[in-house]
């Protein structure tokens, strides 16, 4: 999925304003150069005028900020480095950590979106990339997870 779609989904799921998106990014790094005026262009679709591609750096800061917002900062640990490359697997991991989702929750979310997956399929998504059972998270899988998580958080509006 393109980063703009992920950002748009997270914004809708949590009903975030443009300023709140910036606040999330600034939680991860107060010096991060993102302004409230930049956000609307990041939320546009590719075919809309004024579309600006959401970089991995921006999405990584927003996801890290979301984790810190939901879970809090552990002052006893050094800050984690921001991801340089944000893949679908990284998005899945960050959302899992932010919302403190267990395997059972993940299965319910996928099933709720009409896309049930097996336990081995799920665990393969969270393995290290060099592991022999590692699997890339496809766009359809992430899209269904975001849909199921939105239904869980917002309810069936």
Coordinates of C-alpha atoms in Angstrom, one line a residue:
X1 CA 0.0 0.0 0.0
X2 CA 1.2 3.5 -0.6
X3 CA 2.0 5.4 2.6
X4 CA -0.7 8.0 1.9
X5 CA -3.4 5.3 2.0
X6 CA -2.1 4.0 5.4
X7 CA -2.0 7.6 6.8
X8 CA -5.5 8.3 5.5
X9 CA -6.8 5.0 7.0
X10 CA -5.2 5.8 10.4
X11 CA -6.5 9.3 10.4
X12 CA -10.1 8.1 9.6
X13 CA -9.9 5.2 12.1
X14 CA -8.9 7.5 15.0
X15 CA -10.8 10.6 13.7
X16 CA -7.7 12.7 13.9
X17 CA -7.5 16.3 12.9
X18 CA -4.6 17.6 10.8
X19 CA -3.0 19.1 14.0
X20 CA -3.3 15.8 15.8
X21 CA -1.4 14.0 12.9
X22 CA 1.4 16.6 13.3
X23 CA 1.3 16.1 17.1
X24 CA 1.8 12.3 16.7
X25 CA 4.8 12.9 14.4
X26 CA 6.2 15.4 16.9
X27 CA 5.8 12.9 19.8
X28 CA 8.4 10.7 18.1
X29 CA 10.7 13.6 17.3
X30 CA 9.8 17.1 18.5
X31 CA 12.2 18.5 15.8
X32 CA 10.5 16.7 12.9
X33 CA 9.7 19.2 10.1
X34 CA 6.0 18.6 9.6
X35 CA 3.5 21.4 9.7
X36 CA -0.3 21.4 10.0
X37 CA -0.5 22.9 6.5
X38 CA 1.4 19.9 5.0
X39 CA -1.1 17.3 6.1
X40 CA -4.0 17.9 3.7
X41 CA -1.7 17.3 0.7
X42 CA -0.6 14.0 2.2
X43 CA -4.2 12.9 2.6
X44 CA -5.2 13.5 -1.0
X45 CA -5.5 10.6 -3.4
X46 CA -2.9 10.2 -6.2
X47 CA -5.3 11.5 -8.9
X48 CA -6.2 14.7 -6.9
X49 CA -4.6 18.1 -7.5
X50 CA -2.0 19.0 -4.9
X51 CA -1.2 15.4 -4.0
X52 CA 2.1 15.0 -2.2
X53 CA 3.6 11.5 -1.6
X54 CA 3.9 10.5 2.0
X55 CA 7.5 9.6 2.6
X56 CA 8.6 6.6 4.7
X57 CA 10.1 9.1 7.2
X58 CA 6.8 10.9 7.7
X59 CA 4.8 7.6 8.1
X60 CA 7.4 6.2 10.5
X61 CA 7.2 9.3 12.7
X62 CA 3.4 9.2 12.8
X63 CA 3.4 5.4 13.6
X64 CA 6.0 5.8 16.3
X65 CA 4.1 8.8 17.7
X66 CA 1.0 6.7 17.7
X67 CA 2.8 4.0 19.7
X68 CA 4.0 6.6 22.2
X69 CA 0.6 8.2 22.4
X70 CA -1.2 4.9 23.1
X71 CA 1.4 3.1 25.2
X72 CA 3.5 6.0 26.7
X73 CA 7.2 6.5 26.7
X74 CA 9.5 4.3 28.8
X75 CA 12.1 6.7 30.1
X76 CA 14.4 3.9 31.2
X77 CA 15.0 2.9 27.6
X78 CA 16.7 4.9 24.9
X79 CA 14.5 6.1 22.1
X80 CA 14.1 3.6 19.3
X81 CA 15.5 4.7 16.0
X82 CA 12.9 5.6 13.4
X83 CA 12.4 3.1 10.6
X84 CA 14.2 4.0 7.4
X85 CA 12.0 1.8 5.2
X86 CA 8.3 1.4 6.1
X87 CA 6.9 -1.9 4.7
X88 CA 3.4 -3.3 5.2
X89 CA 4.9 -5.6 7.8
X90 CA 6.3 -2.6 9.8
X91 CA 2.9 -0.9 9.7
X92 CA 1.2 -4.1 11.0
X93 CA 3.8 -4.4 13.8
X94 CA 3.5 -0.7 14.8
X95 CA -0.3 -0.9 14.9
X96 CA -0.2 -4.2 16.9
X97 CA 2.1 -2.6 19.5
X98 CA 0.2 0.7 19.6
X99 CA -3.1 -1.0 20.3
X100 CA -1.6 -3.8 22.4
X101 CA -3.2 -6.5 20.2
X102 CA -2.6 -10.2 21.0
X103 CA -2.9 -13.0 18.5
X104 CA -6.5 -13.5 19.3
X105 CA -7.3 -9.9 18.7
X106 CA -5.5 -10.0 15.4
X107 CA -7.5 -13.0 14.3
X108 CA -10.7 -11.3 15.3
X109 CA -9.8 -8.2 13.4
X110 CA -9.0 -10.1 10.2
X111 CA -12.2 -12.2 10.6
X112 CA -14.2 -9.0 11.2
X113 CA -13.1 -7.6 7.9
X114 CA -14.1 -10.8 6.1
X115 CA -10.5 -12.0 5.6
X116 CA -9.7 -14.7 8.2
X117 CA -6.1 -15.9 8.3
X118 CA -4.5 -18.9 10.0
X119 CA -2.2 -18.8 13.0
X120 CA 0.9 -19.8 10.9
X121 CA 0.1 -17.1 8.4
X122 CA -0.1 -14.5 11.1
X123 CA 3.1 -15.5 12.9
X124 CA 5.0 -15.5 9.6
X125 CA 4.2 -11.8 9.2
X126 CA 5.9 -10.9 12.5
X127 CA 9.1 -12.9 11.9
X128 CA 12.5 -11.3 11.1
X129 CA 13.0 -10.8 7.3
X130 CA 15.8 -13.3 7.2
X131 CA 13.8 -16.1 8.9
X132 CA 12.9 -19.0 6.6
X133 CA 9.2 -18.7 7.5
X134 CA 9.0 -14.9 7.1
X135 CA 6.2 -13.7 4.8
X136 CA 5.7 -10.3 3.3
X137 CA 2.4 -8.6 4.2
X138 CA 0.6 -7.9 1.0
X139 CA -1.4 -4.8 0.2
X140 CA -4.7 -6.8 0.4
X141 CA -3.8 -8.2 3.8
X142 CA -2.9 -4.8 5.2
X143 CA -6.0 -3.2 3.7
X144 CA -8.2 -5.8 5.3
X145 CA -6.4 -5.4 8.7
X146 CA -6.9 -1.6 8.6
X147 CA -10.6 -2.1 7.7
X148 CA -11.1 -4.6 10.5
X149 CA -9.3 -2.4 13.0
X150 CA -11.4 0.6 12.0
X151 CA -14.5 -1.5 12.5
X152 CA -13.3 -2.5 15.9
X153 CA -12.4 1.0 17.0
X154 CA -15.1 3.1 15.4
X155 CA -17.8 0.4 15.4
X156 CA -20.0 -0.4 12.4
X157 CA -21.1 3.2 11.5

